Short mmCIF file of C-alpha atoms and ligand atoms in Angstrom, two decimals:
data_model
loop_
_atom_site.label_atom_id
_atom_site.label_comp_id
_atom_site.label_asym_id
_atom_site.label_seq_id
_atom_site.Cartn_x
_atom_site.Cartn_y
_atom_site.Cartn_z
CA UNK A 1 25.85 -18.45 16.71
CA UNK A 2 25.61 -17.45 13.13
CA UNK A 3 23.15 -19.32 10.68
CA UNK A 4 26.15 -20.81 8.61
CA UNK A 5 28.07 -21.67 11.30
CA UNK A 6 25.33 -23.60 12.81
CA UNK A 7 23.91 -25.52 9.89
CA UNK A 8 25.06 -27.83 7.63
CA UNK A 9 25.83 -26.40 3.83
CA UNK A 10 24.37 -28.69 1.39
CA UNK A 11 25.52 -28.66 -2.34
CA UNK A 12 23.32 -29.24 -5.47
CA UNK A 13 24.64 -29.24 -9.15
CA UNK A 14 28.88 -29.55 -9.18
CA UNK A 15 29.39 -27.18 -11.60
CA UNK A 16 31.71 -24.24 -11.89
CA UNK A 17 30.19 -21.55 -9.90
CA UNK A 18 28.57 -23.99 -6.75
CA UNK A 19 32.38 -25.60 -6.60
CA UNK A 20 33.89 -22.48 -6.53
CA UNK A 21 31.85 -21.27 -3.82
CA UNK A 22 32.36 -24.84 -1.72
CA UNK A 23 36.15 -24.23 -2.07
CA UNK A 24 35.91 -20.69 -0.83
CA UNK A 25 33.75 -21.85 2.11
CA UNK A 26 35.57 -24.67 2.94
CA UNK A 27 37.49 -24.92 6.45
CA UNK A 28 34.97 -22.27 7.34
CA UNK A 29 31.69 -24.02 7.69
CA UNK A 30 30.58 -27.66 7.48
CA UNK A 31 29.34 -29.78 4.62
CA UNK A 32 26.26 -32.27 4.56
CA UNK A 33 25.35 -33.42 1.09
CA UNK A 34 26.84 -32.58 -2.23
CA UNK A 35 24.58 -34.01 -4.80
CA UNK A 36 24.64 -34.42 -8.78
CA UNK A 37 23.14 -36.18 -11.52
CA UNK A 38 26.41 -38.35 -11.76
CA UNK A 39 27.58 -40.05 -8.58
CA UNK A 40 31.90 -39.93 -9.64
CA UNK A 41 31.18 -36.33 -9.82
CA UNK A 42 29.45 -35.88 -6.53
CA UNK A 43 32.29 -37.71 -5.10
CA UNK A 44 35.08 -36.14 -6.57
CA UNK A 45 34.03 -32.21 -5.27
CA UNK A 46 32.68 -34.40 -2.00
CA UNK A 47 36.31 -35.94 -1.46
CA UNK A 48 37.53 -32.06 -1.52
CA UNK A 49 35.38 -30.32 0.54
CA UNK A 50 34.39 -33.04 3.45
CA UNK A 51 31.10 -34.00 2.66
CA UNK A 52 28.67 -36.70 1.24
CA UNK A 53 28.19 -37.65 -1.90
CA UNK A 54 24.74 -38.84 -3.38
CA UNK A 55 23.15 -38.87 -6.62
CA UNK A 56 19.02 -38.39 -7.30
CA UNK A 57 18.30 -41.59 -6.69
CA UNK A 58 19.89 -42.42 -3.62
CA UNK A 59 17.79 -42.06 -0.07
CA UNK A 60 18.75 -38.47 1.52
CA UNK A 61 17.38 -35.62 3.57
CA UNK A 62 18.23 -32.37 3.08
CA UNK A 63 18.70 -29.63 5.67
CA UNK A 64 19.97 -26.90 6.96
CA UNK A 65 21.32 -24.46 3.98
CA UNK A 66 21.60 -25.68 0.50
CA UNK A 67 23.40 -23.48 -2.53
CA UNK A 68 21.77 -24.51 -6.02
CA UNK A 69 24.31 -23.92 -8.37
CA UNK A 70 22.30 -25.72 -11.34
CA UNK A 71 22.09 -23.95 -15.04
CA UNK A 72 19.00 -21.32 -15.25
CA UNK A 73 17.29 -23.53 -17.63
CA UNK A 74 17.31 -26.35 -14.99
CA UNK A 75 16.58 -23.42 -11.63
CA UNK A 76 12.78 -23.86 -12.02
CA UNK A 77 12.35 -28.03 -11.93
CA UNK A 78 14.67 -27.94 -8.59
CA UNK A 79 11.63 -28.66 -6.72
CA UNK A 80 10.89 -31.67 -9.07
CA UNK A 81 14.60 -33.09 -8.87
CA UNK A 82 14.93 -33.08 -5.06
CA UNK A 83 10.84 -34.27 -4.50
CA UNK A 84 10.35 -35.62 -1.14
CA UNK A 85 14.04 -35.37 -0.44
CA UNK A 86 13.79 -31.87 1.87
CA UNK A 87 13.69 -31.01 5.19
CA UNK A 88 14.34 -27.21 6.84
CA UNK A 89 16.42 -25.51 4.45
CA UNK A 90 17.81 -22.25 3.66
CA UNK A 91 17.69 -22.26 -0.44
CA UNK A 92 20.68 -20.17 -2.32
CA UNK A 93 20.77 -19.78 -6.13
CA UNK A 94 23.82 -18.00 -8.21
CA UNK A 95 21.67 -16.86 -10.84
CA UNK A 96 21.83 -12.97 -11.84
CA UNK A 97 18.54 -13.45 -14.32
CA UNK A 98 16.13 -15.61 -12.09
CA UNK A 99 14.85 -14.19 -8.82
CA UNK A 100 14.82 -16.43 -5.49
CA UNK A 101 11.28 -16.88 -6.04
CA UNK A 102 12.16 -19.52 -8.67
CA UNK A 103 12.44 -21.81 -5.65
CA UNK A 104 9.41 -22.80 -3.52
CA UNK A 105 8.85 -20.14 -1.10
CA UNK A 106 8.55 -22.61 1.69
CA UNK A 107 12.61 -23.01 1.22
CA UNK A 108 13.26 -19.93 2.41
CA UNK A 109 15.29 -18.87 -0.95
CA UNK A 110 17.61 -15.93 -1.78
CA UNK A 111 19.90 -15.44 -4.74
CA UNK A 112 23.69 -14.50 -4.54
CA UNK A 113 24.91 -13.07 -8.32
CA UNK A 114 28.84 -13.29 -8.02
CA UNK A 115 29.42 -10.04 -10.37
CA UNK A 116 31.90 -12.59 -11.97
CA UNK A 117 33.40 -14.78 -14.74
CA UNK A 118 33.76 -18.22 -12.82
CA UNK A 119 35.48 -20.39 -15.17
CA UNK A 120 36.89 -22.87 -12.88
CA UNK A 121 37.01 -23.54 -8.99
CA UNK A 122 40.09 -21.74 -8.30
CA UNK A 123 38.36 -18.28 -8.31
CA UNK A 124 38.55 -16.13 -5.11
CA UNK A 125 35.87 -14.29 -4.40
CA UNK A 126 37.78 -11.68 -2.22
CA UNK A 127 36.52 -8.19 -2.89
CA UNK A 128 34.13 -9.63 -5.36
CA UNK A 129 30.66 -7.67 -5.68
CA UNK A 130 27.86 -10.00 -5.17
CA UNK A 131 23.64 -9.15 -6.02
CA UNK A 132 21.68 -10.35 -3.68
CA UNK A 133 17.96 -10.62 -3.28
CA UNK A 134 15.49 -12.74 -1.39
CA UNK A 135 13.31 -13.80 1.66
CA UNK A 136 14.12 -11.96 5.44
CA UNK A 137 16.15 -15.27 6.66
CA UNK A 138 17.53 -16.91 3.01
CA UNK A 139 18.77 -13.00 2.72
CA UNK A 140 20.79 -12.93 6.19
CA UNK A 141 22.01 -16.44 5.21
CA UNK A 142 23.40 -15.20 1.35
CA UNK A 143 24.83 -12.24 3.44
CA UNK A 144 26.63 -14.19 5.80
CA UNK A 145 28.49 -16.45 2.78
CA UNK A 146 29.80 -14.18 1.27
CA UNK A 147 31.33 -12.18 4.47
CA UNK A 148 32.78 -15.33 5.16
CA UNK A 149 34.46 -15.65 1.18
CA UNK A 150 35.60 -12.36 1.84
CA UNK A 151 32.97 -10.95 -0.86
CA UNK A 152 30.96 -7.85 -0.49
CA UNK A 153 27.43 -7.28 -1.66
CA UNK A 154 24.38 -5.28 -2.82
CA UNK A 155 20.70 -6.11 -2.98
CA UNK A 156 18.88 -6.09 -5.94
CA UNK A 157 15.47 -5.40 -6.56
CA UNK A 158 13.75 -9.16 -6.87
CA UNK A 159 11.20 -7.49 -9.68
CA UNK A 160 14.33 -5.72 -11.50
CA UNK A 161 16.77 -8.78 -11.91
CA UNK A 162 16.04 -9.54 -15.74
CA UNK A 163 17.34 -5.66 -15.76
CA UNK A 164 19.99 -6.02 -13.69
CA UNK A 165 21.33 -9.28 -15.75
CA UNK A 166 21.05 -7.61 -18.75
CA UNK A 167 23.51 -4.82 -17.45
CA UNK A 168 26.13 -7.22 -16.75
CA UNK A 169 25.79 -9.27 -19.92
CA UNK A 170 26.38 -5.98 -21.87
CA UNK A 171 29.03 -5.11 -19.71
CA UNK A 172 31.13 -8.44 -19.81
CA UNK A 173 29.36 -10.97 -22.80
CA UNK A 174 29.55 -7.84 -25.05
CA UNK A 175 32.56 -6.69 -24.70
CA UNK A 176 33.94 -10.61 -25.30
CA UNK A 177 31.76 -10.19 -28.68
CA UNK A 178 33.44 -6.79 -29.64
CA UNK A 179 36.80 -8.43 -28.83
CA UNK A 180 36.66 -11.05 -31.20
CA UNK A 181 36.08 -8.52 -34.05
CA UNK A 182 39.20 -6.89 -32.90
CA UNK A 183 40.48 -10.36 -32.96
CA UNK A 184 39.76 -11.09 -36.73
CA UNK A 185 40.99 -7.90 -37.63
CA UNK A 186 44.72 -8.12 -35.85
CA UNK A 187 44.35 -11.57 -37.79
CA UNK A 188 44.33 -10.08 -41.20
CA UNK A 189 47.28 -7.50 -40.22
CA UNK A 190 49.27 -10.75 -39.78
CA UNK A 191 49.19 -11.04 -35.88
CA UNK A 192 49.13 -14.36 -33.58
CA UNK A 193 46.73 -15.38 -31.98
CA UNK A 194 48.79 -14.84 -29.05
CA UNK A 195 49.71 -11.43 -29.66
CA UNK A 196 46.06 -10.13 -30.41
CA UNK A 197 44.32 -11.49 -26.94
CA UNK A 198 47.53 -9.97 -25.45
CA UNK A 199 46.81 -6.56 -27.16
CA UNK A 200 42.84 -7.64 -26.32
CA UNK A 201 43.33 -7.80 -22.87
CA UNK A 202 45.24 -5.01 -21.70
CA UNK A 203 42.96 -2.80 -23.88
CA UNK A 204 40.16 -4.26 -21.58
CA UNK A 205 42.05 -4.35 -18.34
CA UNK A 206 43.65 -0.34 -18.61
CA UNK A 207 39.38 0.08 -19.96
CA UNK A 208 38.39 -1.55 -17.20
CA UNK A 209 40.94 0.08 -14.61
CA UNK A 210 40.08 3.60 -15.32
CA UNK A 211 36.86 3.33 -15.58
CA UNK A 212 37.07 2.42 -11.71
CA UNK A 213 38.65 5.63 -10.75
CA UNK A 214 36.68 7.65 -13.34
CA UNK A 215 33.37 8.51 -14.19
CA UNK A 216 32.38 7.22 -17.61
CA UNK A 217 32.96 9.90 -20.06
CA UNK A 218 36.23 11.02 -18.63
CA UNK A 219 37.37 7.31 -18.81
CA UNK A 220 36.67 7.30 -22.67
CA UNK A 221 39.63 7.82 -24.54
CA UNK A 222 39.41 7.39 -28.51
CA UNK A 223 38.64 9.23 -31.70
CA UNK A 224 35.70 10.58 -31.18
CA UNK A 225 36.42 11.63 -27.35
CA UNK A 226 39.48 13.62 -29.10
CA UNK A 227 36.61 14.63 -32.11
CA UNK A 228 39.05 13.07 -34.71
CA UNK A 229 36.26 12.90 -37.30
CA UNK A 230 38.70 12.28 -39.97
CA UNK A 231 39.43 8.93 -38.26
CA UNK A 232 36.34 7.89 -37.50
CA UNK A 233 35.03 8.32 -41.35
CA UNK A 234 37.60 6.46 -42.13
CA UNK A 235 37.60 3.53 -40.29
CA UNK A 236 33.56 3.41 -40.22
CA UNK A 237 34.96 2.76 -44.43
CA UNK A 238 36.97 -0.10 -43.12
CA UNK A 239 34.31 -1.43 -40.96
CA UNK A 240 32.46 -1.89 -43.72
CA UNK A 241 35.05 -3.78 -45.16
CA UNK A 242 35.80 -5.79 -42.81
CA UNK A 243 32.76 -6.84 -41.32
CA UNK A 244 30.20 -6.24 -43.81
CA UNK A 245 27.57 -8.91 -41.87
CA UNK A 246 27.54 -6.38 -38.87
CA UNK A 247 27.16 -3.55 -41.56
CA UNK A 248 23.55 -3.33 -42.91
CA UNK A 249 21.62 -0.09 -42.54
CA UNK A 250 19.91 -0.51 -39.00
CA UNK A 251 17.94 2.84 -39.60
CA UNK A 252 17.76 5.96 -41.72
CA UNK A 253 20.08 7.53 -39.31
CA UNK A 254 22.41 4.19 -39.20
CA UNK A 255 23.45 2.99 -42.58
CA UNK A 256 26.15 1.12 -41.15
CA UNK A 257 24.41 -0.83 -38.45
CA UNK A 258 26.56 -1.82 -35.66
CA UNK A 259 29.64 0.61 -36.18
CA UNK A 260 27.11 3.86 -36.34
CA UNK A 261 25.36 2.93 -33.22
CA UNK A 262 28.59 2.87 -31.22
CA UNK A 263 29.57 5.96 -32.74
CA UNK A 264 26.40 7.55 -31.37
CA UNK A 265 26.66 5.30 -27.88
CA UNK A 266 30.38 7.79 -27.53
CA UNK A 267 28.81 10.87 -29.00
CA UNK A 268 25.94 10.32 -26.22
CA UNK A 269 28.62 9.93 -23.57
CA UNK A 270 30.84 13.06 -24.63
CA UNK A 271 27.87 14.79 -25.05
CA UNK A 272 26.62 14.31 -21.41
CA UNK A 273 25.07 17.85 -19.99
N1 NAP B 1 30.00 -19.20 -14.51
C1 NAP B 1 29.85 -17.92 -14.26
O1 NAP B 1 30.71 -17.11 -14.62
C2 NAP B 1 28.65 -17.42 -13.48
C3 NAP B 1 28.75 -16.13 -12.93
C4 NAP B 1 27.67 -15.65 -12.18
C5 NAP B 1 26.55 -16.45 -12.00
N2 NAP B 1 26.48 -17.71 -12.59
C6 NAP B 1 25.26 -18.50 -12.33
O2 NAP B 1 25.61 -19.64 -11.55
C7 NAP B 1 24.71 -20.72 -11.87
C8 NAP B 1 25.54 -21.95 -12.26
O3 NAP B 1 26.35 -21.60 -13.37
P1 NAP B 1 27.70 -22.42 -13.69
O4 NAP B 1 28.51 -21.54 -14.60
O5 NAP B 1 28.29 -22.94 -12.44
O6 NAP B 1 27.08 -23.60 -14.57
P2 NAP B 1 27.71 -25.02 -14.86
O7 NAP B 1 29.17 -25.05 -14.61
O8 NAP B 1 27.23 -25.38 -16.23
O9 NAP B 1 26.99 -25.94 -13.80
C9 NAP B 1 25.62 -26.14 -13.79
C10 NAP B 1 25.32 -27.47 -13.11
O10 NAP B 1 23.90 -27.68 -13.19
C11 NAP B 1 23.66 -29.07 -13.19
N3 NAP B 1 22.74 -29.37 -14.28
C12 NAP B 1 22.81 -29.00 -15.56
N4 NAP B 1 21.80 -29.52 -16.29
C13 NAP B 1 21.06 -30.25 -15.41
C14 NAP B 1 19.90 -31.04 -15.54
N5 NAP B 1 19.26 -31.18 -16.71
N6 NAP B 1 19.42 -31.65 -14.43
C15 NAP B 1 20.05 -31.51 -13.23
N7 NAP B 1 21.16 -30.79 -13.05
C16 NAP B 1 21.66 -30.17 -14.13
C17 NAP B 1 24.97 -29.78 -13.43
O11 NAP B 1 25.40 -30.39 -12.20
P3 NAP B 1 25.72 -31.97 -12.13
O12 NAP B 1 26.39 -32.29 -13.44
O13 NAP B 1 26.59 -32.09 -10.95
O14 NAP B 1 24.39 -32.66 -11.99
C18 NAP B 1 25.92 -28.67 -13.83
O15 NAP B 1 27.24 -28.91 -13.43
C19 NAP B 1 23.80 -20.21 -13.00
O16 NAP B 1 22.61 -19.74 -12.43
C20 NAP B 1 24.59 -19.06 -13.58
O17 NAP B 1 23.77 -18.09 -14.18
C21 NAP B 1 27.51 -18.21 -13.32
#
């Protein structure tokens, strides 16, 4: 029998991503514990999933396999908040910048990075690409989860995660910061609100769709993959303009900080040997 079929799957911290995970898993394995600093909340994701609620101070064991899904700042006193309260586990967090080895090693811990934005507990993780890293057994556990969410997944380096995190906050916190200057902008040219994240997010999403059937530098499309230099002189003038916080000299070869070093970020890219 599999490991998650056969043990319990205990839940600590009912926020976003650990609730999202329960409702993917549940009807597929059985719950023990789901525990949080606030008993109404423990109840309430408890009451959905088919399993017991308890807060920090109540009297419980916990065993079998338990998913962390508590903040990074909060990842490294886990041991301290369930003291004395666990058994045989199988420790999961959902962290993409902290490696399993934030929790004791005696917990047998992996980590399982859903390459997603989870902003509520309705998300499917069908198809979606999860890092994993971690101990022999807490590995084969994280592996097994997200077969059974319908997920798929690669392993990541433990000593490379800070890396690894990095790559996806540039990838999809970046881009978010980038769109609200496009945002501001569509703003001043008399747009709603509604319109611009419209325009926003189909930019992103055709982005975002050919760059999974192309390589990089193919997928670019713009002025300077066309070598328009006319238009890109021009609106590095109304960068300036616009945004003249984002526009100090950032080196001798970058007198208009942010929009120069995106310029050369697409010149590097076109200019690929
Ligand atoms: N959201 C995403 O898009 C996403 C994507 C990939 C990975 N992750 C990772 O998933 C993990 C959880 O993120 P999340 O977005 O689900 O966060 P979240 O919604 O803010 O939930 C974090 C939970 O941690 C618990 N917590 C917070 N402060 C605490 C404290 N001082 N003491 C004890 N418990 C505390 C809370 O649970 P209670 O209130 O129930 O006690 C809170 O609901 C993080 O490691 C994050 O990096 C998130």
């Amino acid at each position: 029998m599999s490991e998650v079929f056969a043990q319990l799957v205990n839940v600590v911290g009912t926020g976003k991503v650990s609730s999202a995970i329960s409702h993917n898993l549940l009807g597929k394995v059985r719950f023990g514990y789901v525990l949080s600093r606030e008993f109404e909340k423990a109840k309430s994701l408890a009451e959905r999933i088919g399993a017991t609620p308890v807060t920090y101070s109540q009297d419980f064991l916990l065993n079998g396999i338990v998913l962390f899904g508590l903040s990074d700042s909060v990842l490294k006193d886990a041991e301290t908040l369930v003291n004395g309260k666990v058994g045989e586990i199988t420790a999961i967090h959902f962290s993409g910048f902290h490696p399993s080895q934030i929790l004791p090693r005696s917990w047998n811990p992996a980590s399982m990075h859903p390459n997603c934005a989870v902003a509520d507990e309705n998300v499917s993780f069908k198809d979606v690409l999860f890092g994993l890293e971690g101990c022999d057994s807490g590995l084969e556990v994280a592996k097994e989860i997200v077969d059974i969410i319908g997920g798929r997944y690669f392993i990541v380096p433990t000593d490379k995660k800070v890396l690894y995190h990095l790559a996806a906050v540039i990838s999809s916190n970046f881009t978010v910061g980038l769109a609200s200057l496009s945002e501001k902008i569509y703003e001043e040219i008399g747009l709603d609100e509604k319109t611009a994240r419209e325009l926003i997010s189909h930019l992103l999403q055709t982005v975002g769709d050919n760059i999974s059937k192309f390589p990089i530098d193919v997928a670019l499309t713009g002025p300077v993959k066309r070598g328009d230099w006319k238009v890109v002189e021009m609106e590095r003038a109304a960068f300036i303009e616009q945004f003249p916080q984002f526009s100090k000299p950032f080196s001798s070869s970058h007198d208009c900080g942010l929009y120069d070093i995106f310029i050369d970020i697409l010149k590097d890219i076109i200019n690929k040997p």
